[in-house]
Amino acid sequence: MTSALLHAVVGSPQTPSARPADAAHRKHHKPNGKGFQNPWASYIEQSGPQILLKILGMRISGKWKDPDTTPPTVPVHKPNFLPTRETKSLRTTWLGHASFYVEFPGGLRVLFDPVFTERCSPFSFLGPKRYTPAPCQVEDLPYVDAVCISHSHYDHLSHPTVVKLAKKFPNAQFFVPLGNRTWFENSGIRNVTEMDWWEERELTLSATDSTTSALERDNSNPSQPSDIRATIGCLPCQHTSGRTPFDKSRTLWAGYSITSGGKKLWFAGDTGYRTVPETQTTEFDYSEKFDDLPSCPVFKEIGELRGPFDVGLIPIGAYDPRWIMSPMHANPYDSVNIFADSKCKTALGMHWGTWVLTSEEVLEPPRLLKKALEWKGLDEKVFHVCDIGESREF
């Protein structure tokens, strides 16, 4: 079956979804206009040098532990993408770390935070290296209509990857948080839609030639192709951004909601949930002793205003040492709270199993997720993990 070229139109929805009453105040914009901030008590700012000094101190004292990446770790399979745009289910394929390929009923194909390089680094010879291989490459993807980028960190935004994607899929639309458009345009990519938190865009894909059998939806007139339509929302999360030591939080970070073909998905992005104090190193930080720690309020807002979601893609890894990483990375106990707050019917864990970014054991996140679900009183079937390259249908 020949793949049809699709003409994409991006516009504003005629009927916008609900947003918080204070969204127009844009408290996440820094007052000086030079970047963004997390405007909640759940986040305590740490500079890059502060974090590096803390890690260096732990290494010198012997308190830092490097996880063992000796195989076997996470199973990796070659993805089985659908050969056409036909599917009745919402179908997700985990490509490692925060990368997902999602196939929607009705034909839409979306790629989240694609990174196919060996290292998540500005260098090909230095920086975190994969301990599990990429399950595929750009050349293996059958269709890409939209690429959603959560933020500018190297484990979520890869220059070689997005350039290859734009070359193979010239009509693909890139959706990015505020401040990232210039980077894409400097990379030669023009199909870029920049969004602020709580904003939405309507994406309409129309066939441009007669080879459109994969898009036919009208049984009464099989020769008439249907448009593919989607609503893409940019939603808050608790994190930072930056690609150099000098541009921290100059561009925005975000998650996304995608509604298409009667299904609704939420990609949480990279996020923390609460800030655990430095004095906490060994205790369980969801005990009564830590009940006064504030949690990020936006996930309940997302659930109440944009949920429920058929599936959520929620981070569960890169959280240890907790007192360093908690402002910006969720551990599985945070993750199940985020799941409940956001009103997801089911969820898959991400942001683990690919690069060593922190010090927890590489297979600890899924083990801890089971314990967290039990602690929360949730069935483990509602929030689970899959192998790299594995597809799940919802």
CSV table of C-alpha atoms in Angstrom, one decimal:
chain,number,residue,atom,x,y,z
A,1,MET,CA,0.0,0.0,0.0
A,2,THR,CA,1.5,3.3,-1.1
A,3,SER,CA,2.0,5.9,1.6
A,4,ALA,CA,0.1,9.2,0.9
A,5,LEU,CA,1.7,12.5,1.4
A,6,LEU,CA,-0.4,14.6,3.9
A,7,HIS,CA,-0.8,18.3,4.0
A,8,ALA,CA,-0.8,19.6,7.5
A,9,VAL,CA,-2.6,22.6,8.9
A,10,VAL,CA,-2.1,23.8,12.4
A,11,GLY,CA,-4.6,26.2,14.0
A,12,SER,CA,-6.3,27.1,17.2
A,13,PRO,CA,-9.4,25.1,18.4
A,14,GLN,CA,-12.7,26.7,17.9
A,15,THR,CA,-13.7,25.7,21.4
A,16,PRO,CA,-10.7,25.7,23.7
A,17,SER,CA,-10.6,23.3,26.6
A,18,ALA,CA,-10.8,24.5,30.2
A,19,ARG,CA,-7.7,26.1,31.9
A,20,PRO,CA,-7.0,27.3,35.4
A,21,ALA,CA,-8.4,30.7,36.4
A,22,ASP,CA,-4.9,32.0,37.0
A,23,ALA,CA,-3.3,30.6,33.8
A,24,ALA,CA,-3.4,34.1,32.2
A,25,HIS,CA,-1.1,35.4,35.0
A,26,ARG,CA,1.7,33.2,33.6
A,27,LYS,CA,3.5,32.8,36.9
A,28,HIS,CA,5.9,30.4,35.3
A,29,HIS,CA,7.4,33.3,33.2
A,30,LYS,CA,10.3,34.9,35.0
A,31,PRO,CA,9.5,38.6,35.9
A,32,ASN,CA,12.5,39.8,33.9
A,33,GLY,CA,11.3,38.0,30.8
A,34,LYS,CA,14.4,35.9,30.5
A,35,GLY,CA,13.2,32.4,30.9
A,36,PHE,CA,10.9,30.4,33.0
A,37,GLN,CA,10.4,29.0,36.5
A,38,ASN,CA,8.4,26.5,38.6
A,39,PRO,CA,6.0,28.7,40.5
A,40,TRP,CA,5.1,26.2,43.2
A,41,ALA,CA,6.2,25.5,46.8
A,42,SER,CA,6.9,21.9,45.7
A,43,TYR,CA,10.0,23.0,43.8
A,44,ILE,CA,13.2,24.3,45.4
A,45,GLU,CA,15.7,25.7,42.9
A,46,GLN,CA,19.2,24.2,42.7
A,47,SER,CA,21.9,25.5,40.4
A,48,GLY,CA,23.9,23.2,38.1
A,49,PRO,CA,27.1,23.9,40.1
A,50,GLN,CA,25.2,23.1,43.4
A,51,ILE,CA,24.1,19.7,42.0
A,52,LEU,CA,27.6,18.9,40.7
A,53,LEU,CA,29.2,19.8,44.1
A,54,LYS,CA,26.7,17.6,45.9
A,55,ILE,CA,27.4,14.6,43.7
A,56,LEU,CA,31.2,15.3,43.9
A,57,GLY,CA,31.0,15.3,47.6
A,58,MET,CA,29.1,12.0,47.7
A,59,ARG,CA,31.7,10.5,45.4
A,60,ILE,CA,34.6,11.7,47.6
A,61,SER,CA,32.9,10.4,50.7
A,62,GLY,CA,32.1,7.0,49.0
A,63,LYS,CA,28.3,7.6,49.4
A,64,TRP,CA,27.7,7.7,45.7
A,65,LYS,CA,27.0,4.3,44.0
A,66,ASP,CA,27.3,3.6,40.3
A,67,PRO,CA,24.6,1.2,39.2
A,68,ASP,CA,25.6,-2.1,37.6
A,69,THR,CA,24.7,-2.1,33.9
A,70,THR,CA,26.0,-5.6,33.1
A,71,PRO,CA,23.5,-7.5,30.9
A,72,PRO,CA,20.8,-8.7,31.1
A,73,THR,CA,18.9,-5.5,32.1
A,74,VAL,CA,15.8,-4.4,30.2
A,75,PRO,CA,14.8,-6.7,27.3
A,76,VAL,CA,15.0,-5.0,23.9
A,77,HIS,CA,12.9,-6.1,20.9
A,78,LYS,CA,12.6,-4.9,17.3
A,79,PRO,CA,9.4,-2.9,17.2
A,80,ASN,CA,6.5,-4.2,15.2
A,81,PHE,CA,4.9,-1.0,13.8
A,82,LEU,CA,1.7,-1.3,11.9
A,83,PRO,CA,2.3,-1.3,8.1
A,84,THR,CA,-0.7,0.9,7.5
A,85,ARG,CA,-2.6,3.7,9.3
A,86,GLU,CA,-5.4,1.3,10.1
A,87,THR,CA,-6.0,0.5,13.8
A,88,LYS,CA,-9.0,0.4,16.1
A,89,SER,CA,-7.0,0.8,19.3
A,90,LEU,CA,-4.6,3.3,20.8
A,91,ARG,CA,-1.2,1.7,20.4
A,92,THR,CA,2.0,2.7,22.2
A,93,THR,CA,5.5,1.5,21.5
A,94,TRP,CA,8.3,2.3,24.0
A,95,LEU,CA,11.6,3.2,22.3
A,96,GLY,CA,13.6,3.6,25.5
A,97,HIS,CA,13.9,6.3,28.1
A,98,ALA,CA,11.1,8.9,27.3
A,99,SER,CA,10.7,8.1,23.6
A,100,PHE,CA,7.3,6.7,22.5
A,101,TYR,CA,5.8,6.0,19.1
A,102,VAL,CA,2.0,6.3,19.4
A,103,GLU,CA,-0.5,5.1,16.8
A,104,PHE,CA,-4.0,6.5,17.2
A,105,PRO,CA,-7.3,5.2,15.7
A,106,GLY,CA,-8.0,7.3,12.7
A,107,GLY,CA,-4.5,7.3,11.4
A,108,LEU,CA,-2.5,9.8,13.5
A,109,ARG,CA,1.1,8.9,14.3
A,110,VAL,CA,3.0,10.8,17.0
A,111,LEU,CA,6.6,10.5,18.2
A,112,PHE,CA,7.5,11.8,21.7
A,113,ASP,CA,11.0,12.9,22.7
A,114,PRO,CA,12.9,10.8,20.1
A,115,VAL,CA,16.5,10.2,20.8
A,116,PHE,CA,18.2,7.5,18.7
A,117,THR,CA,21.8,8.4,19.3
A,118,GLU,CA,24.2,6.3,21.3
A,119,ARG,CA,24.8,9.0,23.8
A,120,CYS,CA,22.6,11.7,25.3
A,121,SER,CA,25.2,14.4,25.1
A,122,PRO,CA,26.4,17.2,22.8
A,123,PHE,CA,29.4,14.9,22.0
A,124,SER,CA,29.4,11.6,20.1
A,125,PHE,CA,32.4,10.4,22.2
A,126,LEU,CA,31.5,11.7,25.7
A,127,GLY,CA,28.6,11.6,28.0
A,128,PRO,CA,26.0,9.0,29.1
A,129,LYS,CA,26.1,6.0,26.8
A,130,ARG,CA,23.3,3.6,26.3
A,131,TYR,CA,23.4,0.4,28.3
A,132,THR,CA,20.4,-0.9,26.3
A,133,PRO,CA,20.5,-0.4,22.5
A,134,ALA,CA,18.0,1.6,20.5
A,135,PRO,CA,15.4,-0.8,19.3
A,136,CYS,CA,15.2,0.9,15.9
A,137,GLN,CA,16.3,4.0,13.9
A,138,VAL,CA,14.5,6.8,12.2
A,139,GLU,CA,14.7,4.8,8.9
A,140,ASP,CA,12.5,2.1,10.5
A,141,LEU,CA,9.5,4.4,11.3
A,142,PRO,CA,6.6,4.0,8.8
A,143,TYR,CA,4.8,7.3,9.4
A,144,VAL,CA,5.4,10.4,11.6
A,145,ASP,CA,2.9,13.2,11.5
A,146,ALA,CA,3.8,15.0,14.8
A,147,VAL,CA,6.8,15.1,17.0
A,148,CYS,CA,6.3,16.4,20.5
A,149,ILE,CA,9.4,17.6,22.4
A,150,SER,CA,9.1,18.1,26.2
A,151,HIS,CA,12.2,20.2,26.8
A,152,SER,CA,15.8,20.8,25.7
A,153,HIS,CA,17.8,18.4,27.8
A,154,TYR,CA,20.0,16.1,25.7
A,155,ASP,CA,18.2,12.9,26.8
A,156,HIS,CA,14.9,14.4,25.3
A,157,LEU,CA,16.1,16.5,22.4
A,158,SER,CA,18.7,15.1,20.0
A,159,HIS,CA,19.9,17.3,17.1
A,160,PRO,CA,21.0,14.3,14.9
A,161,THR,CA,17.7,12.6,15.5
A,162,VAL,CA,15.3,15.5,14.7
A,163,VAL,CA,17.3,16.4,11.6
A,164,LYS,CA,16.9,12.9,10.3
A,165,LEU,CA,13.2,12.9,11.1
A,166,ALA,CA,12.7,16.2,9.3
A,167,LYS,CA,14.5,14.8,6.3
A,168,LYS,CA,12.6,11.5,6.1
A,169,PHE,CA,9.2,13.1,7.1
A,170,PRO,CA,9.3,16.6,5.6
A,171,ASN,CA,5.6,17.2,6.4
A,172,ALA,CA,5.9,16.2,10.1
A,173,GLN,CA,5.0,19.0,12.5
A,174,PHE,CA,7.2,19.6,15.5
A,175,PHE,CA,5.4,20.8,18.7
A,176,VAL,CA,7.7,22.5,21.3
A,177,PRO,CA,7.4,24.5,24.5
A,178,LEU,CA,8.1,28.3,24.4
A,179,GLY,CA,11.6,29.4,23.5
A,180,ASN,CA,12.6,26.4,21.5
A,181,ARG,CA,11.5,27.5,18.0
A,182,THR,CA,14.8,29.3,17.2
A,183,TRP,CA,16.8,26.2,17.9
A,184,PHE,CA,14.8,24.2,15.5
A,185,GLU,CA,14.9,26.9,12.8
A,186,ASN,CA,18.6,27.1,13.2
A,187,SER,CA,18.7,23.3,12.6
A,188,GLY,CA,16.8,23.8,9.3
A,189,ILE,CA,13.4,22.7,10.6
A,190,ARG,CA,10.5,25.1,9.8
A,191,ASN,CA,7.4,23.1,10.6
A,192,VAL,CA,7.5,24.2,14.3
A,193,THR,CA,4.6,25.1,16.5
A,194,GLU,CA,5.7,26.8,19.8
A,195,MET,CA,3.3,26.6,22.7
A,196,ASP,CA,2.8,27.8,26.3
A,197,TRP,CA,1.3,25.8,29.2
A,198,TRP,CA,-2.4,25.2,28.8
A,199,GLU,CA,-2.4,26.2,25.1
A,200,GLU,CA,-3.9,23.9,22.5
A,201,ARG,CA,-3.6,23.5,18.7
A,202,GLU,CA,-5.7,21.7,16.2
A,203,LEU,CA,-3.7,19.6,13.7
A,204,THR,CA,-5.5,18.6,10.5
A,205,LEU,CA,-3.8,16.2,8.0
A,206,SER,CA,-5.3,16.0,4.5
A,207,ALA,CA,-4.3,13.8,1.6
A,208,THR,CA,-2.6,15.5,-1.2
A,209,ASP,CA,-2.6,12.8,-3.9
A,210,SER,CA,-4.7,9.8,-5.1
A,211,THR,CA,-2.6,7.2,-3.2
A,212,THR,CA,-4.8,7.5,-0.1
A,213,SER,CA,-6.2,4.1,0.4
A,214,ALA,CA,-4.7,3.9,3.9
A,215,LEU,CA,-6.7,6.9,4.9
A,216,GLU,CA,-10.1,5.9,3.6
A,217,ARG,CA,-12.7,6.0,6.3
A,218,ASP,CA,-16.1,6.5,4.6
A,219,ASN,CA,-17.6,3.0,3.9
A,220,SER,CA,-20.3,4.5,1.8
A,221,ASN,CA,-17.8,6.1,-0.5
A,222,PRO,CA,-14.5,4.1,-0.3
A,223,SER,CA,-12.7,6.4,-2.8
A,224,GLN,CA,-13.2,9.5,-0.6
A,225,PRO,CA,-10.3,9.9,1.9
A,226,SER,CA,-10.9,11.4,5.3
A,227,ASP,CA,-8.9,14.1,7.1
A,228,ILE,CA,-6.9,13.1,10.2
A,229,ARG,CA,-7.7,15.5,13.1
A,230,ALA,CA,-6.0,15.9,16.5
A,231,THR,CA,-6.1,18.3,19.4
A,232,ILE,CA,-2.6,18.8,20.9
A,233,GLY,CA,-2.4,20.5,24.3
A,234,CYS,CA,0.8,21.8,26.0
A,235,LEU,CA,0.6,21.1,29.8
A,236,PRO,CA,2.7,22.0,32.8
A,237,CYS,CA,5.2,19.8,34.6
A,238,GLN,CA,7.9,20.5,37.2
A,239,HIS,CA,11.3,20.5,35.7
A,240,THR,CA,14.0,22.7,34.1
A,241,SER,CA,15.7,23.0,30.7
A,242,GLY,CA,19.1,23.8,29.2
A,243,ARG,CA,21.8,22.6,26.8
A,244,THR,CA,24.8,24.5,28.1
A,245,PRO,CA,26.0,25.7,31.6
A,246,PHE,CA,24.7,29.2,30.7
A,247,ASP,CA,21.1,28.7,29.5
A,248,LYS,CA,19.3,26.9,32.4
A,249,SER,CA,15.5,27.5,32.2
A,250,ARG,CA,15.8,29.9,29.3
A,251,THR,CA,13.3,27.7,27.4
A,252,LEU,CA,10.1,26.1,28.7
A,253,TRP,CA,9.5,22.5,29.6
A,254,ALA,CA,6.1,20.7,29.2
A,255,GLY,CA,4.0,17.6,28.8
A,256,TYR,CA,1.3,17.0,26.2
A,257,SER,CA,-2.2,15.8,25.8
A,258,ILE,CA,-3.2,14.3,22.4
A,259,THR,CA,-6.8,13.7,21.5
A,260,SER,CA,-7.4,11.9,18.1
A,261,GLY,CA,-9.6,9.1,16.8
A,262,GLY,CA,-11.7,9.0,20.0
A,263,LYS,CA,-8.8,8.4,22.3
A,264,LYS,CA,-6.9,10.7,24.7
A,265,LEU,CA,-3.3,10.3,25.7
A,266,TRP,CA,-1.2,12.2,28.2
A,267,PHE,CA,2.6,12.4,28.0
A,268,ALA,CA,3.7,13.8,31.3
A,269,GLY,CA,7.2,14.9,30.1
A,270,ASP,CA,10.0,15.0,32.6
A,271,THR,CA,8.8,16.0,36.0
A,272,GLY,CA,9.2,16.0,39.7
A,273,TYR,CA,6.4,16.0,42.2
A,274,ARG,CA,7.8,17.3,45.5
A,275,THR,CA,11.1,18.4,47.0
A,276,VAL,CA,12.6,16.1,49.6
A,277,PRO,CA,15.0,17.8,52.1
A,278,GLU,CA,18.7,17.2,52.1
A,279,THR,CA,18.5,15.8,55.6
A,280,GLN,CA,16.5,12.9,54.2
A,281,THR,CA,18.8,10.1,52.9
A,282,THR,CA,17.5,6.8,54.1
A,283,GLU,CA,14.0,7.1,55.5
A,284,PHE,CA,10.8,6.5,53.5
A,285,ASP,CA,9.8,10.0,52.6
A,286,TYR,CA,6.1,9.3,52.3
A,287,SER,CA,5.9,8.5,56.0
A,288,GLU,CA,3.9,10.8,58.4
A,289,LYS,CA,7.1,12.7,59.2
A,290,PHE,CA,7.1,14.1,55.7
A,291,ASP,CA,3.4,14.8,55.3
A,292,ASP,CA,4.0,18.5,55.3
A,293,LEU,CA,6.1,18.5,52.1
A,294,PRO,CA,4.0,20.3,49.4
A,295,SER,CA,3.3,18.4,46.2
A,296,CYS,CA,3.0,20.0,42.8
A,297,PRO,CA,-0.7,21.1,42.3
A,298,VAL,CA,-0.8,21.0,38.5
A,299,PHE,CA,-1.4,17.3,38.1
A,300,LYS,CA,-4.8,17.6,39.8
A,301,GLU,CA,-5.5,20.6,37.6
A,302,ILE,CA,-4.6,18.5,34.5
A,303,GLY,CA,-6.9,15.7,35.7
A,304,GLU,CA,-9.8,17.9,36.5
A,305,LEU,CA,-9.6,20.2,33.5
A,306,ARG,CA,-8.2,17.9,30.7
A,307,GLY,CA,-8.7,14.4,32.0
A,308,PRO,CA,-9.6,11.6,32.2
A,309,PHE,CA,-7.0,10.1,29.9
A,310,ASP,CA,-7.1,6.6,28.3
A,311,VAL,CA,-3.4,6.2,29.0
A,312,GLY,CA,-0.7,8.2,30.6
A,313,LEU,CA,3.0,8.0,29.9
A,314,ILE,CA,4.6,8.8,33.2
A,315,PRO,CA,8.3,8.9,34.3
A,316,ILE,CA,9.4,6.5,37.0
A,317,GLY,CA,13.2,6.7,37.0
A,318,ALA,CA,16.3,8.9,37.5
A,319,TYR,CA,15.5,9.8,41.1
A,320,ASP,CA,18.4,8.8,43.3
A,321,PRO,CA,19.9,10.5,45.4
A,322,ARG,CA,16.4,11.6,46.3
A,323,TRP,CA,17.3,14.8,48.1
A,324,ILE,CA,19.2,15.9,44.9
A,325,MET,CA,16.8,14.7,42.2
A,326,SER,CA,13.3,15.0,43.7
A,327,PRO,CA,12.6,18.6,42.6
A,328,MET,CA,12.8,17.6,38.9
A,329,HIS,CA,12.5,13.8,38.7
A,330,ALA,CA,9.7,11.6,40.1
A,331,ASN,CA,10.3,8.3,41.9
A,332,PRO,CA,7.6,5.6,41.6
A,333,TYR,CA,5.8,6.8,44.8
A,334,ASP,CA,5.6,10.2,43.2
A,335,SER,CA,4.6,8.6,39.9
A,336,VAL,CA,1.5,6.8,41.3
A,337,ASN,CA,0.4,10.0,42.9
A,338,ILE,CA,0.8,11.8,39.6
A,339,PHE,CA,-1.2,9.0,38.0
A,340,ALA,CA,-4.0,9.4,40.5
A,341,ASP,CA,-4.0,13.2,40.4
A,342,SER,CA,-4.1,13.3,36.6
A,343,LYS,CA,-7.1,10.8,36.3
A,344,CYS,CA,-5.4,8.4,33.9
A,345,LYS,CA,-7.3,5.1,33.4
A,346,THR,CA,-4.0,3.3,32.9
A,347,ALA,CA,-0.4,4.2,32.5
A,348,LEU,CA,3.0,3.1,31.3
A,349,GLY,CA,6.3,3.9,33.1
A,350,MET,CA,9.1,5.7,31.2
A,351,HIS,CA,12.3,7.7,31.8
A,352,TRP,CA,14.3,4.6,32.8
A,353,GLY,CA,16.1,1.6,31.3
A,354,THR,CA,18.4,3.4,28.8
A,355,TRP,CA,21.1,5.7,30.2
A,356,VAL,CA,22.7,5.9,33.7
A,357,LEU,CA,21.7,9.4,34.8
A,358,THR,CA,21.4,8.8,38.5
A,359,SER,CA,22.5,6.2,41.1
A,360,GLU,CA,19.5,3.9,41.6
A,361,GLU,CA,19.9,0.3,40.3
A,362,VAL,CA,18.8,0.1,36.7
A,363,LEU,CA,16.0,-2.4,37.4
A,364,GLU,CA,14.8,-0.8,40.6
A,365,PRO,CA,12.1,1.6,39.1
A,366,PRO,CA,9.7,-1.2,38.0
A,367,ARG,CA,10.2,-3.1,41.3
A,368,LEU,CA,9.6,0.0,43.3
A,369,LEU,CA,6.5,0.8,41.1
A,370,LYS,CA,4.9,-2.4,42.2
A,371,LYS,CA,5.5,-1.5,45.9
A,372,ALA,CA,4.2,2.0,45.3
A,373,LEU,CA,1.0,0.8,43.7
A,374,GLU,CA,0.4,-1.5,46.6
A,375,TRP,CA,1.1,1.4,49.0
A,376,LYS,CA,-1.4,3.5,47.1
A,377,GLY,CA,-4.0,0.8,47.0
A,378,LEU,CA,-4.0,0.5,43.3
A,379,ASP,CA,-4.1,-2.7,41.1
A,380,GLU,CA,-0.7,-3.2,39.5
A,381,LYS,CA,-2.5,-3.8,36.2
A,382,VAL,CA,-3.4,-0.1,35.9
A,383,PHE,CA,0.2,1.2,35.9
A,384,HIS,CA,2.9,-1.0,34.5
A,385,VAL,CA,6.1,-1.2,32.4
A,386,CYS,CA,7.0,-2.9,29.1
A,387,ASP,CA,10.1,-4.0,27.3
A,388,ILE,CA,11.9,-1.6,25.0
A,389,GLY,CA,10.4,-1.9,21.6
A,390,GLU,CA,7.3,-3.6,22.9
A,391,SER,CA,3.8,-2.3,21.9
A,392,ARG,CA,0.7,-2.1,24.0
A,393,GLU,CA,-2.9,-1.5,22.9
A,394,PHE,CA,-5.5,0.4,24.8
